[in-house]
CSV table of C-alpha atoms (C1' of nucleotides) in Angstrom, one decimal:
chain,number,residue,atom,x,y,z
A,1,UNK,CA,-12.3,62.4,-37.9
A,2,UNK,CA,-11.3,64.3,-34.8
A,3,UNK,CA,-8.5,62.5,-33.6
A,4,UNK,CA,-6.7,60.5,-36.8
A,5,UNK,CA,-4.1,59.3,-34.5
A,6,UNK,CA,-6.7,57.4,-32.5
A,7,UNK,CA,-7.5,55.4,-35.1
A,8,UNK,CA,-6.3,51.6,-34.9
A,9,UNK,CA,-5.4,51.8,-38.3
A,10,UNK,CA,-2.8,54.6,-38.1
A,11,UNK,CA,-1.3,52.8,-34.6
A,12,UNK,CA,2.2,51.0,-34.7
A,13,UNK,CA,1.8,49.9,-31.6
A,14,UNK,CA,-1.3,47.7,-32.6
A,15,UNK,CA,0.0,45.8,-35.5
A,16,UNK,CA,2.9,45.0,-33.5
A,17,UNK,CA,0.7,43.6,-30.9
A,18,UNK,CA,-0.8,41.6,-33.3
A,19,UNK,CA,1.8,40.5,-35.3
A,20,UNK,CA,4.1,39.5,-32.3
A,21,UNK,CA,0.7,37.5,-30.9
A,22,UNK,CA,0.6,35.8,-34.1
A,23,UNK,CA,3.9,34.6,-34.7
A,24,UNK,CA,4.2,33.3,-31.2
A,25,UNK,CA,0.8,31.6,-31.8
A,26,UNK,CA,2.8,30.0,-34.4
A,27,UNK,CA,5.1,28.2,-32.2
A,28,UNK,CA,2.8,27.0,-30.4
A,29,UNK,CA,1.8,23.6,-32.6
A,30,UNK,CA,5.9,22.9,-33.2
A,31,UNK,CA,6.6,23.6,-29.6
A,32,UNK,CA,3.9,21.3,-28.1
A,33,UNK,CA,5.9,18.7,-29.5
A,34,UNK,CA,8.9,19.7,-27.4
A,35,UNK,CA,6.5,19.9,-24.7
A,36,UNK,CA,7.8,23.8,-24.5
A,37,UNK,CA,6.2,27.4,-24.1
A,38,UNK,CA,7.7,29.9,-25.9
A,39,UNK,CA,9.1,31.6,-23.3
A,40,UNK,CA,10.4,28.5,-22.4
A,41,UNK,CA,12.1,27.7,-25.5
A,42,UNK,CA,13.6,31.3,-25.8
A,43,UNK,CA,15.3,30.2,-22.3
A,44,UNK,CA,16.0,27.2,-23.8
A,45,UNK,CA,17.7,28.9,-26.8
A,46,UNK,CA,19.6,31.3,-24.2
A,47,UNK,CA,20.9,28.0,-22.8
A,48,UNK,CA,22.0,26.3,-25.8
A,49,UNK,CA,24.1,29.3,-26.5
A,50,UNK,CA,25.5,30.0,-22.9
A,51,UNK,CA,24.9,27.4,-20.5
A,52,UNK,CA,25.9,28.0,-16.9
A,53,UNK,CA,25.1,31.5,-16.8
A,54,UNK,CA,23.2,33.3,-13.7
A,55,UNK,CA,19.0,34.3,-13.6
A,56,UNK,CA,20.3,37.8,-14.1
A,57,UNK,CA,22.0,37.0,-17.2
A,58,UNK,CA,19.1,35.1,-18.2
A,59,UNK,CA,17.0,37.9,-17.9
A,60,UNK,CA,19.3,40.4,-19.7
A,61,UNK,CA,19.3,38.1,-22.3
A,62,UNK,CA,15.9,36.9,-23.1
A,63,UNK,CA,14.0,40.0,-21.8
A,64,UNK,CA,11.4,38.2,-19.8
A,65,UNK,CA,10.1,39.3,-16.6
A,66,UNK,CA,11.9,38.8,-14.0
A,67,UNK,CA,8.9,37.4,-11.9
A,68,UNK,CA,7.8,35.1,-14.7
A,69,UNK,CA,11.0,33.4,-15.0
A,70,UNK,CA,11.0,32.5,-11.8
A,71,UNK,CA,7.9,30.2,-12.1
A,72,UNK,CA,9.2,29.5,-16.1
A,73,UNK,CA,12.9,27.9,-14.4
A,74,UNK,CA,10.5,26.2,-12.0
A,75,UNK,CA,8.4,24.4,-14.5
A,76,UNK,CA,11.6,23.5,-16.5
A,77,UNK,CA,13.4,22.4,-13.5
A,78,UNK,CA,10.1,20.0,-12.9
A,79,UNK,CA,10.7,18.8,-16.5
A,80,UNK,CA,14.2,18.1,-16.2
A,81,UNK,CA,15.3,20.3,-18.4
A,82,UNK,CA,17.5,21.9,-16.4
A,83,UNK,CA,18.8,22.8,-12.6
A,84,UNK,CA,20.0,25.5,-10.7
A,85,UNK,CA,22.6,25.3,-8.4
A,86,UNK,CA,24.1,28.4,-5.6
A,87,UNK,CA,26.7,30.5,-6.7
A,88,UNK,CA,29.9,30.0,-4.3
A,89,UNK,CA,31.5,33.2,-4.8
A,90,UNK,CA,27.8,35.0,-4.4
A,91,UNK,CA,25.4,33.4,-2.7
A,92,UNK,CA,22.8,36.0,-3.7
A,93,UNK,CA,23.3,34.5,-7.7
A,94,UNK,CA,21.9,31.3,-9.3
A,95,UNK,CA,23.1,29.5,-11.9
A,96,UNK,CA,21.6,27.5,-14.6
A,97,UNK,CA,22.6,24.3,-15.8
A,98,UNK,CA,21.5,22.3,-18.8
A,99,UNK,CA,20.5,18.8,-18.0
A,100,UNK,CA,20.9,15.9,-20.3
A,101,UNK,CA,17.4,16.3,-21.4
A,102,UNK,CA,17.6,19.8,-22.0
A,103,UNK,CA,20.6,19.5,-23.7
A,104,UNK,CA,19.4,16.9,-26.0
A,105,UNK,CA,16.5,18.9,-26.9
A,106,UNK,CA,18.2,21.0,-29.0
A,107,UNK,CA,18.4,18.2,-31.9
A,108,UNK,CA,14.8,17.9,-31.7
A,109,UNK,CA,14.3,21.6,-31.9
A,110,UNK,CA,16.4,21.8,-35.1
A,111,UNK,CA,13.6,21.9,-37.7
A,112,UNK,CA,11.6,24.6,-35.9
A,113,UNK,CA,13.1,27.6,-37.3
A,114,UNK,CA,12.1,26.4,-40.8
A,115,UNK,CA,8.8,25.1,-40.1
A,116,UNK,CA,8.0,29.0,-38.9
A,117,UNK,CA,9.5,29.8,-42.2
A,118,UNK,CA,6.9,28.2,-44.2
A,119,UNK,CA,4.3,30.3,-42.2
A,120,UNK,CA,6.1,33.6,-43.6
A,121,UNK,CA,6.7,32.0,-47.5
A,122,UNK,CA,4.8,35.1,-48.2
A,123,UNK,CA,7.3,37.3,-47.2
A,124,UNK,CA,10.9,37.5,-48.9
A,125,UNK,CA,13.8,36.8,-47.0
A,126,UNK,CA,15.0,40.8,-47.5
A,127,UNK,CA,12.1,41.8,-46.2
A,128,UNK,CA,12.3,39.9,-43.0
A,129,UNK,CA,15.9,41.5,-42.6
A,130,UNK,CA,14.9,44.5,-43.2
A,131,UNK,CA,12.2,43.8,-40.5
A,132,UNK,CA,14.5,42.6,-38.3
A,133,UNK,CA,16.6,45.8,-38.7
A,134,UNK,CA,13.9,48.0,-38.0
A,135,UNK,CA,12.7,46.1,-35.0
A,136,UNK,CA,16.3,46.5,-33.3
A,137,UNK,CA,16.0,49.8,-33.6
A,138,UNK,CA,12.7,49.9,-31.7
A,139,UNK,CA,14.3,47.9,-29.4
A,140,UNK,CA,17.5,50.3,-28.8
A,141,UNK,CA,14.8,53.6,-27.8
M,1,UNK,CA,27.8,26.6,-34.1
M,2,UNK,CA,25.7,23.7,-34.7
M,3,UNK,CA,22.3,25.0,-35.1
M,4,UNK,CA,22.7,28.6,-36.1
M,5,UNK,CA,19.0,29.2,-36.5
M,6,UNK,CA,18.6,28.6,-33.1
M,7,UNK,CA,20.4,31.7,-32.0
M,8,UNK,CA,18.1,34.4,-30.3
M,9,UNK,CA,20.0,37.1,-32.6
M,10,UNK,CA,18.8,35.4,-35.3
M,11,UNK,CA,15.1,35.0,-34.5
M,12,UNK,CA,12.5,37.5,-35.8
M,13,UNK,CA,10.2,35.9,-33.6
M,14,UNK,CA,12.2,37.1,-30.3
M,15,UNK,CA,12.6,40.6,-32.0
M,16,UNK,CA,8.6,41.0,-32.6
M,17,UNK,CA,8.5,39.6,-28.7
M,18,UNK,CA,10.6,42.6,-27.2
M,19,UNK,CA,9.0,45.3,-29.3
M,20,UNK,CA,5.8,44.3,-28.8
M,21,UNK,CA,6.1,44.1,-25.0
M,22,UNK,CA,8.2,47.5,-25.1
M,23,UNK,CA,5.9,49.5,-26.9
M,24,UNK,CA,3.1,48.4,-24.7
M,25,UNK,CA,4.9,49.1,-21.6
M,26,UNK,CA,5.6,52.4,-22.8
M,27,UNK,CA,1.5,53.3,-23.1
M,28,UNK,CA,1.0,52.2,-19.3
M,29,UNK,CA,1.9,55.0,-17.8
M,30,UNK,CA,-0.1,57.5,-20.0
M,31,UNK,CA,-3.0,55.2,-20.1
M,32,UNK,CA,-2.9,54.9,-16.3
M,33,UNK,CA,-3.7,58.2,-16.4
M,34,UNK,CA,-7.2,57.1,-17.8
M,35,UNK,CA,-7.3,54.2,-16.2
M,36,UNK,CA,-6.9,51.9,-18.8
M,37,UNK,CA,-4.9,49.2,-19.6
M,38,UNK,CA,-3.7,48.7,-23.4
M,39,UNK,CA,-5.9,46.2,-24.5
M,40,UNK,CA,-9.0,48.3,-23.1
M,41,UNK,CA,-7.5,50.9,-25.0
M,42,UNK,CA,-7.5,49.3,-28.0
M,43,UNK,CA,-11.6,48.6,-27.7
M,44,UNK,CA,-11.9,52.3,-27.1
M,45,UNK,CA,-9.7,53.1,-30.3
M,46,UNK,CA,-12.3,50.9,-32.0
M,47,UNK,CA,-15.5,52.0,-30.5
M,48,UNK,CA,-14.7,56.0,-31.3
M,49,UNK,CA,-14.3,54.8,-34.7
M,50,UNK,CA,-17.5,52.1,-34.2
M,51,UNK,CA,-19.3,53.0,-31.6
M,52,UNK,CA,-22.9,50.3,-31.7
M,53,UNK,CA,-20.6,47.4,-33.0
M,54,UNK,CA,-21.4,44.0,-31.9
M,55,UNK,CA,-18.6,42.0,-29.6
M,56,UNK,CA,-18.0,39.9,-32.7
M,57,UNK,CA,-17.1,43.0,-34.5
M,58,UNK,CA,-15.1,44.1,-32.1
M,59,UNK,CA,-12.8,41.1,-31.6
M,60,UNK,CA,-12.5,41.2,-35.9
M,61,UNK,CA,-11.3,44.4,-35.3
M,62,UNK,CA,-9.2,44.3,-32.2
M,63,UNK,CA,-7.8,40.9,-32.4
M,64,UNK,CA,-7.8,40.5,-29.0
M,65,UNK,CA,-8.9,36.9,-27.8
M,66,UNK,CA,-12.7,36.2,-27.4
M,67,UNK,CA,-12.3,35.0,-23.9
M,68,UNK,CA,-10.1,38.0,-22.9
M,69,UNK,CA,-12.7,39.9,-24.1
M,70,UNK,CA,-15.6,38.9,-21.9
M,71,UNK,CA,-13.8,39.8,-18.8
M,72,UNK,CA,-12.1,43.3,-20.5
M,73,UNK,CA,-16.1,44.5,-21.5
M,74,UNK,CA,-17.0,43.2,-17.9
M,75,UNK,CA,-14.5,45.6,-16.2
M,76,UNK,CA,-15.0,48.6,-18.7
M,77,UNK,CA,-19.1,48.2,-17.7
M,78,UNK,CA,-18.1,48.2,-14.3
M,79,UNK,CA,-16.5,51.8,-14.7
M,80,UNK,CA,-19.1,53.2,-16.9
M,81,UNK,CA,-17.0,53.3,-20.0
M,82,UNK,CA,-19.7,51.4,-21.9
M,83,UNK,CA,-23.0,48.9,-21.8
M,84,UNK,CA,-23.8,46.0,-23.6
M,85,UNK,CA,-27.5,45.4,-25.1
M,86,UNK,CA,-29.1,42.6,-26.9
M,87,UNK,CA,-29.5,42.9,-30.4
M,88,UNK,CA,-33.3,42.1,-31.2
M,89,UNK,CA,-33.0,41.0,-34.6
M,90,UNK,CA,-30.4,37.9,-33.3
M,91,UNK,CA,-30.4,37.6,-29.8
M,92,UNK,CA,-27.2,35.5,-30.0
M,93,UNK,CA,-25.4,38.6,-30.4
M,94,UNK,CA,-24.5,41.6,-28.2
M,95,UNK,CA,-24.2,45.3,-29.1
M,96,UNK,CA,-21.6,47.6,-27.5
M,97,UNK,CA,-22.6,51.4,-26.8
M,98,UNK,CA,-20.3,54.0,-25.6
M,99,UNK,CA,-21.5,55.8,-22.3
M,100,UNK,CA,-20.8,59.5,-21.9
M,101,UNK,CA,-17.8,58.3,-19.7
M,102,UNK,CA,-16.4,56.3,-22.3
M,103,UNK,CA,-16.9,58.7,-25.5
M,104,UNK,CA,-15.7,61.8,-23.3
M,105,UNK,CA,-12.6,60.1,-23.1
M,106,UNK,CA,-11.7,60.5,-26.2
M,107,UNK,CA,-10.2,63.9,-25.6
M,108,UNK,CA,-8.5,63.4,-22.7
M,109,UNK,CA,-6.8,60.4,-25.1
M,110,UNK,CA,-5.9,62.9,-27.7
M,111,UNK,CA,-2.2,63.6,-26.5
M,112,UNK,CA,-1.3,59.9,-26.3
M,113,UNK,CA,0.1,59.4,-29.3
M,114,UNK,CA,2.2,62.5,-29.2
M,115,UNK,CA,3.5,61.2,-25.8
M,116,UNK,CA,4.4,58.1,-27.5
M,117,UNK,CA,5.9,59.4,-30.1
M,118,UNK,CA,8.2,60.9,-27.9
M,119,UNK,CA,9.5,57.5,-26.8
M,120,UNK,CA,10.7,56.9,-30.3
M,121,UNK,CA,12.1,60.0,-31.2
M,122,UNK,CA,15.4,57.8,-32.4
M,123,UNK,CA,13.3,56.6,-35.6
M,124,UNK,CA,12.3,58.9,-38.5
M,125,UNK,CA,8.9,58.8,-39.8
M,126,UNK,CA,10.1,57.3,-42.8
M,127,UNK,CA,11.2,53.9,-40.8
M,128,UNK,CA,8.0,53.9,-38.8
M,129,UNK,CA,6.4,53.8,-41.6
M,130,UNK,CA,8.2,51.1,-43.4
M,131,UNK,CA,7.8,49.1,-40.2
M,132,UNK,CA,3.9,49.3,-40.2
M,133,UNK,CA,4.2,48.5,-43.9
M,134,UNK,CA,6.6,44.8,-43.0
M,135,UNK,CA,4.2,44.2,-39.8
M,136,UNK,CA,1.0,44.4,-42.4
M,137,UNK,CA,2.8,41.8,-44.4
M,138,UNK,CA,3.3,40.0,-41.4
M,139,UNK,CA,-0.4,40.1,-40.4
M,140,UNK,CA,-1.5,39.1,-44.0
M,141,UNK,CA,-0.3,35.8,-43.2
Z,1,DC,C1',-41.3,20.5,-37.9
Z,2,DT,C1',-37.5,18.0,-36.1
Z,3,DT,C1',-32.8,17.1,-35.8
Z,4,DA,C1',-28.1,18.1,-36.6
Z,5,DA,C1',-24.5,21.5,-37.9
Z,6,DT,C1',-23.2,26.5,-37.3
Z,7,DT,C1',-22.4,30.9,-34.9
Z,8,DA,C1',-21.8,34.5,-30.6
Z,9,DA,C1',-20.3,34.7,-26.6
Z,10,DT,C1',-18.9,32.8,-21.9
Z,11,DT,C1',-16.2,29.7,-18.8
Z,12,DT,C1',-12.4,27.6,-17.4
Z,13,DG,C1',-7.6,26.3,-16.4
Z,14,DC,C1',-3.1,27.2,-17.7
Z,15,DA,C1',1.2,30.4,-18.8
Z,16,DT,C1',3.1,34.4,-19.0
Z,17,DG,C1',3.9,40.3,-18.2
Z,18,DC,C1',4.2,43.9,-15.5
Z,19,DA,C1',4.5,46.4,-11.3
Z,20,DA,C1',5.5,46.6,-6.2
Z,21,DA,C1',6.8,44.2,-2.1
Z,22,DA,C1',9.5,41.2,0.2
Z,23,DC,C1',14.5,39.0,1.2
Z,24,DA,C1',18.8,37.5,1.4
Z,25,DA,C1',23.4,38.7,0.5
Z,26,DT,C1',27.1,41.6,-0.9
Z,27,DA,C1',29.0,46.3,-1.5
Z,28,DA,C1',29.6,51.2,0.5
Z,29,DC,C1',30.5,54.4,3.4
Z,30,DG,C1',31.3,56.9,7.6
O,1,DC,C1',33.4,47.9,12.1
O,2,DG,C1',28.2,48.6,12.1
O,3,DT,C1',24.6,51.2,9.3
O,4,DT,C1',22.9,52.1,4.6
O,5,DA,C1',22.2,51.2,-0.5
O,6,DT,C1',22.4,48.2,-3.7
O,7,DT,C1',21.8,43.5,-6.2
O,8,DG,C1',19.6,38.6,-7.2
O,9,DT,C1',15.4,36.5,-6.7
O,10,DT,C1',11.4,35.5,-5.3
O,11,DT,C1',6.6,36.3,-3.8
O,12,DT,C1',1.9,38.2,-4.8
O,13,DG,C1',-2.0,40.6,-7.2
O,14,DC,C1',-4.0,41.6,-11.3
O,15,DA,C1',-4.6,41.5,-16.5
O,16,DT,C1',-4.6,39.3,-20.5
O,17,DG,C1',-3.6,35.5,-24.8
O,18,DC,C1',-4.7,30.8,-26.0
O,19,DA,C1',-7.2,26.3,-26.3
O,20,DA,C1',-10.9,23.6,-25.3
O,21,DA,C1',-14.9,23.0,-23.0
O,22,DT,C1',-20.2,24.9,-22.6
O,23,DT,C1',-24.4,27.4,-23.2
O,24,DA,C1',-27.8,30.0,-26.2
O,25,DA,C1',-30.1,31.0,-30.0
O,26,DT,C1',-30.3,30.3,-35.3
O,27,DT,C1',-29.5,28.1,-39.5
O,28,DA,C1',-29.5,24.3,-42.5
O,29,DA,C1',-31.1,19.5,-43.8
O,30,DG,C1',-33.8,15.7,-44.0
DNA sequence: CTTAATTAATTTGCATGCAAAACAATAACG
DNA sequence: CGTTATTGTTTTGCATGCAAATTAATTAAG
């Protein structure tokens, strides 16, 4: 083998790519019941924790692409999950507010984490925790 | 906090999502020199290892979506990286063959793994290996 | 042998991820 | 105070990821 590093089986990145796609795919079915896509679900989680933040803050918390966020928020506004209002102090900023429907969806979403866990019953809690710590290192770089 | 599991900071999935996007983003610049996208690079790696496989085998090796693969292979054919021929034994199948340009690109790609490693110099070799093993577990489920 | 599954690929429609360009509003600076 | 740089957001164009429908070719059943 001329370039062993160019083998797929030696690639950390390819494993991350597969794992990320795979897990997000697992969310698809539970999220369909809430009429949410995965990035929309991330936005909802960020807002359930911090309602009333600006779009820039939301981008920072979620790591979602700015260009995509505009579209995502538009669709979520259409679904009456949230509304976007201008910041009076700084008119460049726009503030996101959860609507009643969006706030209540939190209760319907409460069982999703457990559903996902079932898909990974073959991993121990400890392994999951270890994985989280390593991924945090990756995300620091 | 009503539903602690619904916090972003407790989500394995969100970390995987960020890490995957982040690493693939790191590949963008080196791959631009080869005029390849990341999925196209995965296809090239699979073919450098196993030239002459069918599309179905390529899908299995790469975990790339079938619908996307058709488009990816079309673009790679246009770039003279590879060609697609019918399998005479089973006319449903199509066989992928590297063209000269595609085969030679391997040498130009030889330094990419090292370039990527530099972006993750803050991680030890051991941590990377540990991460790979845990991701393999995720990808088994 | 003819029809009903099954497999290999492609096509289609929708939702991002990403880079670059475009805008508006505010902050910095001379 | 007016020009410039910076920040917040949107727009645009391209490349997927994914599900579902479609088509072509092969195999299985009766």
